[in-house]
């Protein structure tokens, strides 16, 4: 991540500034960070997950969002652009700038962001009371790590590799691993 040219913003100033930018920037505690473009495999996997969720959530009160929608984590004074997220919260449907109450967040790992996605970003995500599951998708290993919030507010890891379906209990659905990693290794 690279810091943008202006180093300190309020959340309101960031939202106004970000709307006029050609590139996306994440915001953490007043600092703004430019986001880099993703590799093709990253985009394909995020698209596969979004498409699978969109299809399975039709007719439900839940809505999936793809990488261009901001996530506000007010308790961390931050805005992020997760690869995919799902909100079932009515207050999110009227907000055109950001989502605040996701039940599921998905991050597809890249070499440059893996440590951040697993560390500081996940720490911020855990501050969201609405969040029930956080998926980390490792393309190289063809693995999905599903961190699921327990009744005691702990996070339990469910590791999906191989032919198993990734179970998303927060949404009462499953995603086949073959569908998540579809269209990779072609060309």
mmCIF file of N, CA, C and O in Angstrom, residues 41-134:
data_model
loop_
_atom_site.group_PDB
_atom_site.id
_atom_site.type_symbol
_atom_site.label_atom_id
_atom_site.label_comp_id
_atom_site.label_asym_id
_atom_site.label_seq_id
_atom_site.Cartn_x
_atom_site.Cartn_y
_atom_site.Cartn_z
ATOM 1 N N UNK A 41 -6.012 -13.431 -11.994
ATOM 2 C CA UNK A 41 -6.531 -14.526 -11.168
ATOM 3 C C UNK A 41 -7.324 -13.990 -9.975
ATOM 4 O O UNK A 41 -8.354 -14.553 -9.588
ATOM 5 N N UNK A 42 -6.844 -12.911 -9.393
ATOM 6 C CA UNK A 42 -7.512 -12.280 -8.248
ATOM 7 C C UNK A 42 -8.913 -11.806 -8.654
ATOM 8 O O UNK A 42 -9.901 -12.071 -7.968
ATOM 9 N N UNK A 43 -8.986 -11.130 -9.788
ATOM 10 C CA UNK A 43 -10.258 -10.604 -10.283
ATOM 11 C C UNK A 43 -11.215 -11.742 -10.647
ATOM 12 O O UNK A 43 -12.416 -11.673 -10.350
ATOM 13 N N UNK A 44 -10.700 -12.799 -11.263
ATOM 14 C CA UNK A 44 -11.533 -13.943 -11.650
ATOM 15 C C UNK A 44 -12.146 -14.600 -10.410
ATOM 16 O O UNK A 44 -13.353 -14.858 -10.358
ATOM 17 N N UNK A 45 -11.325 -14.850 -9.389
ATOM 18 C CA UNK A 45 -11.822 -15.518 -8.176
ATOM 19 C C UNK A 45 -12.833 -14.632 -7.442
ATOM 20 O O UNK A 45 -13.894 -15.105 -7.025
ATOM 21 N N UNK A 46 -12.533 -13.337 -7.296
ATOM 22 C CA UNK A 46 -13.488 -12.432 -6.647
ATOM 23 C C UNK A 46 -14.799 -12.395 -7.443
ATOM 24 O O UNK A 46 -15.884 -12.414 -6.852
ATOM 25 N N UNK A 47 -14.693 -12.371 -8.764
ATOM 26 C CA UNK A 47 -15.895 -12.387 -9.605
ATOM 27 C C UNK A 47 -16.686 -13.671 -9.465
ATOM 28 O O UNK A 47 -17.921 -13.652 -9.427
ATOM 29 N N UNK A 48 -15.986 -14.796 -9.390
ATOM 30 C CA UNK A 48 -16.660 -16.088 -9.196
ATOM 31 C C UNK A 48 -17.459 -16.096 -7.893
ATOM 32 O O UNK A 48 -18.608 -16.564 -7.856
ATOM 33 N N UNK A 49 -16.845 -15.599 -6.834
ATOM 34 C CA UNK A 49 -17.512 -15.599 -5.523
ATOM 35 C C UNK A 49 -18.712 -14.660 -5.550
ATOM 36 O O UNK A 49 -19.809 -15.015 -5.094
ATOM 37 N N UNK A 50 -18.523 -13.459 -6.101
ATOM 38 C CA UNK A 50 -19.636 -12.513 -6.198
ATOM 39 C C UNK A 50 -20.795 -13.111 -6.993
ATOM 40 O O UNK A 50 -21.953 -13.065 -6.574
ATOM 41 N N UNK A 51 -20.491 -13.695 -8.163
ATOM 42 C CA UNK A 51 -21.535 -14.269 -9.024
ATOM 43 C C UNK A 51 -22.271 -15.407 -8.317
ATOM 44 O O UNK A 51 -23.500 -15.503 -8.395
ATOM 45 N N UNK A 52 -21.530 -16.258 -7.614
ATOM 46 C CA UNK A 52 -22.148 -17.378 -6.899
ATOM 47 C C UNK A 52 -23.051 -16.870 -5.781
ATOM 48 O O UNK A 52 -24.164 -17.385 -5.583
ATOM 49 N N UNK A 53 -22.587 -15.849 -5.062
ATOM 50 C CA UNK A 53 -23.407 -15.284 -3.995
ATOM 51 C C UNK A 53 -24.642 -14.583 -4.550
ATOM 52 O O UNK A 53 -25.744 -14.744 -4.024
ATOM 53 N N UNK A 54 -24.468 -13.827 -5.617
ATOM 54 C CA UNK A 54 -25.593 -13.116 -6.235
ATOM 55 C C UNK A 54 -26.694 -14.099 -6.649
ATOM 56 O O UNK A 54 -27.877 -13.886 -6.377
ATOM 57 N N UNK A 55 -26.271 -15.190 -7.272
ATOM 58 C CA UNK A 55 -27.230 -16.207 -7.720
ATOM 59 C C UNK A 55 -27.953 -16.844 -6.535
ATOM 60 O O UNK A 55 -29.174 -17.004 -6.556
ATOM 61 N N UNK A 56 -27.210 -17.193 -5.485
ATOM 62 C CA UNK A 56 -27.795 -17.911 -4.352
ATOM 63 C C UNK A 56 -28.610 -17.008 -3.418
ATOM 64 O O UNK A 56 -29.431 -17.501 -2.662
ATOM 65 N N UNK A 57 -28.369 -15.712 -3.456
ATOM 66 C CA UNK A 57 -29.053 -14.799 -2.534
ATOM 67 C C UNK A 57 -30.277 -14.125 -3.145
ATOM 68 O O UNK A 57 -30.954 -13.351 -2.468
ATOM 69 N N UNK A 58 -30.572 -14.435 -4.405
ATOM 70 C CA UNK A 58 -31.786 -13.865 -5.026
ATOM 71 C C UNK A 58 -33.005 -14.209 -4.191
ATOM 72 O O UNK A 58 -33.172 -15.329 -3.732
ATOM 73 N N UNK A 59 -33.853 -13.228 -3.997
ATOM 74 C CA UNK A 59 -35.087 -13.464 -3.249
ATOM 75 C C UNK A 59 -34.909 -13.448 -1.747
ATOM 76 O O UNK A 59 -35.863 -13.705 -1.017
ATOM 77 N N UNK A 60 -33.713 -13.152 -1.262
ATOM 78 C CA UNK A 60 -33.473 -13.054 0.182
ATOM 79 C C UNK A 60 -33.276 -11.584 0.542
ATOM 80 O O UNK A 60 -33.109 -10.742 -0.349
ATOM 81 N N UNK A 61 -33.239 -11.264 1.829
ATOM 82 C CA UNK A 61 -32.992 -9.866 2.223
ATOM 83 C C UNK A 61 -31.500 -9.496 2.179
ATOM 84 O O UNK A 61 -31.126 -8.411 2.615
ATOM 85 N N UNK A 62 -30.671 -10.373 1.636
ATOM 86 C CA UNK A 62 -29.223 -10.145 1.614
ATOM 87 C C UNK A 62 -28.765 -9.726 0.218
ATOM 88 O O UNK A 62 -29.298 -10.196 -0.780
ATOM 89 N N UNK A 63 -27.727 -8.870 0.191
ATOM 90 C CA UNK A 63 -27.223 -8.347 -1.072
ATOM 91 C C UNK A 63 -25.695 -8.421 -1.092
ATOM 92 O O UNK A 63 -25.049 -7.922 -0.167
ATOM 93 N N UNK A 64 -25.117 -9.025 -2.146
ATOM 94 C CA UNK A 64 -23.651 -9.050 -2.258
ATOM 95 C C UNK A 64 -23.130 -7.782 -2.943
ATOM 96 O O UNK A 64 -23.833 -7.176 -3.764
ATOM 97 N N UNK A 65 -21.925 -7.414 -2.581
ATOM 98 C CA UNK A 65 -21.258 -6.244 -3.165
ATOM 99 C C UNK A 65 -19.854 -6.659 -3.591
ATOM 100 O O UNK A 65 -19.210 -7.483 -2.944
ATOM 101 N N UNK A 66 -19.388 -6.030 -4.663
ATOM 102 C CA UNK A 66 -18.073 -6.333 -5.201
ATOM 103 C C UNK A 66 -17.134 -5.165 -4.891
ATOM 104 O O UNK A 66 -17.564 -4.129 -4.387
ATOM 105 N N UNK A 67 -15.873 -5.321 -5.221
ATOM 106 C CA UNK A 67 -14.758 -4.489 -4.777
ATOM 107 C C UNK A 67 -14.918 -2.971 -4.852
ATOM 108 O O UNK A 67 -14.197 -2.267 -4.170
ATOM 109 N N UNK A 68 -15.822 -2.433 -5.645
ATOM 110 C CA UNK A 68 -15.927 -0.982 -5.744
ATOM 111 C C UNK A 68 -16.768 -0.337 -4.643
ATOM 112 O O UNK A 68 -16.822 0.893 -4.555
ATOM 113 N N UNK A 69 -17.405 -1.124 -3.797
ATOM 114 C CA UNK A 69 -18.201 -0.579 -2.700
ATOM 115 C C UNK A 69 -17.349 -0.488 -1.438
ATOM 116 O O UNK A 69 -16.693 -1.450 -1.055
ATOM 117 N N UNK A 70 -17.367 0.685 -0.810
ATOM 118 C CA UNK A 70 -16.598 0.890 0.420
ATOM 119 C C UNK A 70 -17.300 0.224 1.603
ATOM 120 O O UNK A 70 -18.525 0.148 1.651
ATOM 121 N N UNK A 71 -16.486 -0.188 2.568
ATOM 122 C CA UNK A 71 -16.958 -0.692 3.855
ATOM 123 C C UNK A 71 -16.496 0.286 4.920
ATOM 124 O O UNK A 71 -15.303 0.600 5.001
ATOM 125 N N UNK A 72 -17.426 0.764 5.733
ATOM 126 C CA UNK A 72 -17.046 1.638 6.844
ATOM 127 C C UNK A 72 -16.956 0.809 8.118
ATOM 128 O O UNK A 72 -17.896 0.095 8.470
ATOM 129 N N UNK A 73 -15.809 0.927 8.793
ATOM 130 C CA UNK A 73 -15.625 0.326 10.107
ATOM 131 C C UNK A 73 -15.435 1.497 11.065
ATOM 132 O O UNK A 73 -14.318 1.958 11.294
ATOM 133 N N UNK A 74 -16.552 2.006 11.566
ATOM 134 C CA UNK A 74 -16.517 3.223 12.374
ATOM 135 C C UNK A 74 -15.650 3.055 13.620
ATOM 136 O O UNK A 74 -14.901 3.961 13.983
ATOM 137 N N UNK A 75 -15.708 1.886 14.264
ATOM 138 C CA UNK A 75 -14.926 1.652 15.484
ATOM 139 C C UNK A 75 -13.423 1.695 15.241
ATOM 140 O O UNK A 75 -12.642 1.896 16.169
ATOM 141 N N UNK A 76 -12.992 1.503 13.993
ATOM 142 C CA UNK A 76 -11.572 1.570 13.647
ATOM 143 C C UNK A 76 -11.249 2.867 12.896
ATOM 144 O O UNK A 76 -10.121 3.049 12.439
ATOM 145 N N UNK A 77 -12.239 3.763 12.745
ATOM 146 C CA UNK A 77 -12.082 4.989 11.967
ATOM 147 C C UNK A 77 -11.476 4.659 10.609
ATOM 148 O O UNK A 77 -10.420 5.170 10.233
ATOM 149 N N UNK A 78 -12.158 3.755 9.882
ATOM 150 C CA UNK A 78 -11.583 3.247 8.631
ATOM 151 C C UNK A 78 -12.647 2.989 7.573
ATOM 152 O O UNK A 78 -13.818 2.735 7.883
ATOM 153 N N UNK A 79 -12.182 3.065 6.319
ATOM 154 C CA UNK A 79 -12.949 2.655 5.147
ATOM 155 C C UNK A 79 -12.063 1.718 4.336
ATOM 156 O O UNK A 79 -10.897 2.034 4.085
ATOM 157 N N UNK A 80 -12.627 0.584 3.935
ATOM 158 C CA UNK A 80 -11.896 -0.400 3.136
ATOM 159 C C UNK A 80 -12.705 -0.727 1.885
ATOM 160 O O UNK A 80 -13.892 -0.414 1.808
ATOM 161 N N UNK A 81 -12.043 -1.392 0.945
ATOM 162 C CA UNK A 81 -12.698 -1.925 -0.247
ATOM 163 C C UNK A 81 -12.494 -3.445 -0.250
ATOM 164 O O UNK A 81 -11.582 -3.944 -0.898
ATOM 165 N N UNK A 82 -13.314 -4.201 0.491
ATOM 166 C CA UNK A 82 -13.168 -5.662 0.442
ATOM 167 C C UNK A 82 -13.432 -6.181 -0.969
ATOM 168 O O UNK A 82 -14.154 -5.550 -1.745
ATOM 169 N N UNK A 83 -12.875 -7.334 -1.287
ATOM 170 C CA UNK A 83 -13.104 -7.912 -2.612
ATOM 171 C C UNK A 83 -14.570 -8.236 -2.822
ATOM 172 O O UNK A 83 -15.126 -7.973 -3.887
ATOM 173 N N UNK A 84 -15.202 -8.812 -1.810
ATOM 174 C CA UNK A 84 -16.637 -9.129 -1.851
ATOM 175 C C UNK A 84 -17.165 -8.993 -0.422
ATOM 176 O O UNK A 84 -16.449 -9.299 0.532
ATOM 177 N N UNK A 85 -18.391 -8.543 -0.280
ATOM 178 C CA UNK A 85 -19.056 -8.548 1.027
ATOM 179 C C UNK A 85 -20.547 -8.716 0.814
ATOM 180 O O UNK A 85 -21.058 -8.466 -0.280
ATOM 181 N N UNK A 86 -21.217 -9.156 1.870
ATOM 182 C CA UNK A 86 -22.667 -9.339 1.833
ATOM 183 C C UNK A 86 -23.262 -8.640 3.042
ATOM 184 O O UNK A 86 -22.781 -8.811 4.168
ATOM 185 N N UNK A 87 -24.301 -7.856 2.788
ATOM 186 C CA UNK A 87 -25.053 -7.244 3.874
ATOM 187 C C UNK A 87 -26.503 -7.690 3.776
ATOM 188 O O UNK A 87 -27.075 -7.752 2.689
ATOM 189 N N UNK A 88 -27.071 -7.963 4.933
ATOM 190 C CA UNK A 88 -28.493 -8.294 5.030
ATOM 191 C C UNK A 88 -29.215 -7.223 5.849
ATOM 192 O O UNK A 88 -30.363 -7.401 6.246
ATOM 193 N N UNK A 89 -28.523 -6.133 6.110
ATOM 194 C CA UNK A 89 -29.022 -5.075 6.987
ATOM 195 C C UNK A 89 -29.727 -3.986 6.177
ATOM 196 O O UNK A 89 -29.109 -3.371 5.308
ATOM 197 N N UNK A 90 -30.999 -3.702 6.463
ATOM 198 C CA UNK A 90 -31.764 -2.724 5.674
ATOM 199 C C UNK A 90 -31.122 -1.332 5.600
ATOM 200 O O UNK A 90 -31.248 -0.662 4.581
ATOM 201 N N UNK A 91 -30.418 -0.905 6.641
ATOM 202 C CA UNK A 91 -29.829 0.443 6.609
ATOM 203 C C UNK A 91 -28.727 0.565 5.561
ATOM 204 O O UNK A 91 -28.436 1.663 5.098
ATOM 205 N N UNK A 92 -28.133 -0.547 5.172
ATOM 206 C CA UNK A 92 -27.084 -0.504 4.149
ATOM 207 C C UNK A 92 -27.646 -0.282 2.751
ATOM 208 O O UNK A 92 -26.954 0.245 1.879
ATOM 209 N N UNK A 93 -28.876 -0.661 2.505
ATOM 210 C CA UNK A 93 -29.425 -0.622 1.152
ATOM 211 C C UNK A 93 -29.676 0.797 0.654
ATOM 212 O O UNK A 93 -29.670 1.042 -0.541
ATOM 213 N N UNK A 94 -29.850 1.739 1.554
ATOM 214 C CA UNK A 94 -30.096 3.112 1.144
ATOM 215 C C UNK A 94 -28.847 3.967 1.077
ATOM 216 O O UNK A 94 -28.884 5.087 0.595
ATOM 217 N N UNK A 95 -27.727 3.456 1.569
ATOM 218 C CA UNK A 95 -26.500 4.245 1.588
ATOM 219 C C UNK A 95 -25.722 4.024 0.295
ATOM 220 O O UNK A 95 -25.267 2.916 0.028
ATOM 221 N N UNK A 96 -25.552 5.058 -0.486
ATOM 222 C CA UNK A 96 -24.882 4.939 -1.778
ATOM 223 C C UNK A 96 -23.360 4.961 -1.678
ATOM 224 O O UNK A 96 -22.678 4.556 -2.612
ATOM 225 N N UNK A 97 -22.794 5.428 -0.549
ATOM 226 C CA UNK A 97 -21.343 5.566 -0.452
ATOM 227 C C UNK A 97 -20.639 4.376 0.181
ATOM 228 O O UNK A 97 -19.512 4.079 -0.181
ATOM 229 N N UNK A 98 -21.280 3.734 1.148
ATOM 230 C CA UNK A 98 -20.592 2.663 1.856
ATOM 231 C C UNK A 98 -21.581 1.730 2.558
ATOM 232 O O UNK A 98 -22.739 2.072 2.752
ATOM 233 N N UNK A 99 -21.061 0.570 2.943
ATOM 234 C CA UNK A 99 -21.777 -0.435 3.731
ATOM 235 C C UNK A 99 -21.188 -0.401 5.148
ATOM 236 O O UNK A 99 -19.986 -0.227 5.311
ATOM 237 N N UNK A 100 -22.026 -0.582 6.157
ATOM 238 C CA UNK A 100 -21.540 -0.565 7.540
ATOM 239 C C UNK A 100 -21.834 -1.849 8.313
ATOM 240 O O UNK A 100 -21.302 -2.037 9.401
ATOM 241 N N UNK A 101 -22.720 -2.709 7.774
ATOM 242 C CA UNK A 101 -23.200 -3.858 8.541
ATOM 243 C C UNK A 101 -23.110 -5.175 7.767
ATOM 244 O O UNK A 101 -24.102 -5.893 7.650
ATOM 245 N N UNK A 102 -21.946 -5.528 7.256
ATOM 246 C CA UNK A 102 -21.857 -6.783 6.504
ATOM 247 C C UNK A 102 -21.922 -7.993 7.424
ATOM 248 O O UNK A 102 -21.473 -7.937 8.571
ATOM 249 N N UNK A 103 -22.483 -9.073 6.924
ATOM 250 C CA UNK A 103 -22.443 -10.333 7.672
ATOM 251 C C UNK A 103 -21.296 -11.202 7.175
ATOM 252 O O UNK A 103 -20.799 -12.051 7.898
ATOM 253 N N UNK A 104 -20.852 -10.960 5.935
ATOM 254 C CA UNK A 104 -19.750 -11.724 5.330
ATOM 255 C C UNK A 104 -18.818 -10.751 4.612
ATOM 256 O O UNK A 104 -19.282 -9.849 3.910
ATOM 257 N N UNK A 105 -17.505 -10.957 4.797
ATOM 258 C CA UNK A 105 -16.479 -10.221 4.051
ATOM 259 C C UNK A 105 -15.533 -11.249 3.456
ATOM 260 O O UNK A 105 -15.156 -12.220 4.121
ATOM 261 N N UNK A 106 -15.138 -11.032 2.190
ATOM 262 C CA UNK A 106 -14.200 -11.917 1.496
ATOM 263 C C UNK A 106 -13.015 -11.094 1.038
ATOM 264 O O UNK A 106 -13.185 -10.047 0.404
ATOM 265 N N UNK A 107 -11.810 -11.569 1.343
ATOM 266 C CA UNK A 107 -10.579 -10.983 0.815
ATOM 267 C C UNK A 107 -9.841 -12.075 0.053
ATOM 268 O O UNK A 107 -9.611 -13.163 0.584
ATOM 269 N N UNK A 108 -9.501 -11.788 -1.201
ATOM 270 C CA UNK A 108 -8.697 -12.685 -2.016
ATOM 271 C C UNK A 108 -7.255 -12.212 -1.850
ATOM 272 O O UNK A 108 -6.951 -11.050 -2.106
ATOM 273 N N UNK A 109 -6.389 -13.113 -1.398
ATOM 274 C CA UNK A 109 -5.013 -12.720 -1.098
ATOM 275 C C UNK A 109 -4.219 -12.375 -2.349
ATOM 276 O O UNK A 109 -4.388 -12.980 -3.399
ATOM 277 N N UNK A 110 -3.344 -11.396 -2.197
ATOM 278 C CA UNK A 110 -2.318 -11.118 -3.193
ATOM 279 C C UNK A 110 -1.002 -11.008 -2.425
ATOM 280 O O UNK A 110 -1.005 -10.782 -1.205
ATOM 281 N N UNK A 111 0.112 -11.187 -3.112
ATOM 282 C CA UNK A 111 1.406 -11.162 -2.434
ATOM 283 C C UNK A 111 1.615 -9.873 -1.645
ATOM 284 O O UNK A 111 2.128 -9.894 -0.534
ATOM 285 N N UNK A 112 1.193 -8.762 -2.216
ATOM 286 C CA UNK A 112 1.465 -7.472 -1.584
ATOM 287 C C UNK A 112 0.555 -7.159 -0.396
ATOM 288 O O UNK A 112 0.898 -6.315 0.425
ATOM 289 N N UNK A 113 -0.594 -7.821 -0.286
ATOM 290 C CA UNK A 113 -1.544 -7.475 0.780
ATOM 291 C C UNK A 113 -1.832 -8.613 1.759
ATOM 292 O O UNK A 113 -2.591 -8.413 2.700
ATOM 293 N N UNK A 114 -1.251 -9.775 1.568
ATOM 294 C CA UNK A 114 -1.602 -10.945 2.392
ATOM 295 C C UNK A 114 -1.417 -10.687 3.885
ATOM 296 O O UNK A 114 -2.319 -10.973 4.683
ATOM 297 N N UNK A 115 -0.285 -10.150 4.286
ATOM 298 C CA UNK A 115 -0.023 -9.925 5.712
ATOM 299 C C UNK A 115 -1.004 -8.902 6.282
ATOM 300 O O UNK A 115 -1.522 -9.063 7.395
ATOM 301 N N UNK A 116 -1.291 -7.863 5.530
ATOM 302 C CA UNK A 116 -2.229 -6.822 5.961
ATOM 303 C C UNK A 116 -3.648 -7.378 6.071
ATOM 304 O O UNK A 116 -4.355 -7.117 7.053
ATOM 305 N N UNK A 117 -4.080 -8.170 5.069
ATOM 306 C CA UNK A 117 -5.421 -8.758 5.095
ATOM 307 C C UNK A 117 -5.602 -9.659 6.307
ATOM 308 O O UNK A 117 -6.659 -9.665 6.932
ATOM 309 N N UNK A 118 -4.580 -10.432 6.634
ATOM 310 C CA UNK A 118 -4.659 -11.361 7.770
ATOM 311 C C UNK A 118 -4.494 -10.665 9.113
ATOM 312 O O UNK A 118 -4.971 -11.158 10.128
ATOM 313 N N UNK A 119 -3.810 -9.537 9.123
ATOM 314 C CA UNK A 119 -3.458 -8.864 10.373
ATOM 315 C C UNK A 119 -4.333 -7.674 10.695
ATOM 316 O O UNK A 119 -5.449 -7.807 11.195
ATOM 317 N N UNK A 120 -3.822 -6.478 10.380
ATOM 318 C CA UNK A 120 -4.507 -5.234 10.763
ATOM 319 C C UNK A 120 -5.912 -5.112 10.190
ATOM 320 O O UNK A 120 -6.827 -4.629 10.857
ATOM 321 N N UNK A 121 -6.098 -5.548 8.949
ATOM 322 C CA UNK A 121 -7.420 -5.417 8.335
ATOM 323 C C UNK A 121 -8.423 -6.343 9.026
ATOM 324 O O UNK A 121 -9.537 -5.925 9.343
ATOM 325 N N UNK A 122 -8.031 -7.586 9.287
ATOM 326 C CA UNK A 122 -8.932 -8.506 9.986
ATOM 327 C C UNK A 122 -9.220 -8.004 11.403
ATOM 328 O O UNK A 122 -10.343 -8.115 11.895
ATOM 329 N N UNK A 123 -8.229 -7.401 12.061
ATOM 330 C CA UNK A 123 -8.451 -6.832 13.400
ATOM 331 C C UNK A 123 -9.518 -5.739 13.336
ATOM 332 O O UNK A 123 -10.387 -5.656 14.214
ATOM 333 N N UNK A 124 -9.476 -4.915 12.305
ATOM 334 C CA UNK A 124 -10.503 -3.875 12.136
ATOM 335 C C UNK A 124 -11.856 -4.506 11.836
ATOM 336 O O UNK A 124 -12.878 -4.117 12.420
ATOM 337 N N UNK A 125 -11.886 -5.496 10.943
ATOM 338 C CA UNK A 125 -13.147 -6.154 10.585
ATOM 339 C C UNK A 125 -13.825 -6.771 11.808
ATOM 340 O O UNK A 125 -15.051 -6.774 11.916
ATOM 341 N N UNK A 126 -13.046 -7.322 12.727
ATOM 342 C CA UNK A 126 -13.619 -7.965 13.914
ATOM 343 C C UNK A 126 -14.379 -6.979 14.801
ATOM 344 O O UNK A 126 -15.159 -7.387 15.651
ATOM 345 N N UNK A 127 -14.187 -5.685 14.595
ATOM 346 C CA UNK A 127 -14.904 -4.668 15.370
ATOM 347 C C UNK A 127 -16.325 -4.460 14.865
ATOM 348 O O UNK A 127 -17.103 -3.744 15.493
ATOM 349 N N UNK A 128 -16.665 -5.062 13.742
ATOM 350 C CA UNK A 128 -18.015 -4.954 13.187
ATOM 351 C C UNK A 128 -18.937 -5.951 13.889
ATOM 352 O O UNK A 128 -18.776 -7.162 13.741
ATOM 353 N N UNK A 129 -19.896 -5.457 14.640
ATOM 354 C CA UNK A 129 -20.814 -6.339 15.373
ATOM 355 C C UNK A 129 -21.603 -7.239 14.436
ATOM 356 O O UNK A 129 -21.957 -8.362 14.791
ATOM 357 N N UNK A 130 -21.874 -6.769 13.224
ATOM 358 C CA UNK A 130 -22.679 -7.530 12.267
ATOM 359 C C UNK A 130 -21.908 -8.683 11.619
ATOM 360 O O UNK A 130 -22.527 -9.630 11.119
ATOM 361 N N UNK A 131 -20.593 -8.608 11.599
ATOM 362 C CA UNK A 131 -19.793 -9.582 10.855
ATOM 363 C C UNK A 131 -19.847 -10.961 11.505
ATOM 364 O O UNK A 131 -19.528 -11.119 12.683
ATOM 365 N N UNK A 132 -20.259 -11.960 10.722
ATOM 366 C CA UNK A 132 -20.343 -13.338 11.208
ATOM 367 C C UNK A 132 -19.256 -14.234 10.620
ATOM 368 O O UNK A 132 -18.830 -15.189 11.255
ATOM 369 N N UNK A 133 -18.832 -13.939 9.369
ATOM 370 C CA UNK A 133 -17.812 -14.763 8.713
ATOM 371 C C UNK A 133 -16.874 -13.881 7.893
ATOM 372 O O UNK A 133 -17.310 -12.908 7.271
ATOM 373 N N UNK A 134 -15.597 -14.269 7.924
ATOM 374 C CA UNK A 134 -14.566 -13.592 7.144
ATOM 375 C C UNK A 134 -13.809 -14.661 6.373
ATOM 376 O O UNK A 134 -13.264 -15.586 6.963
#
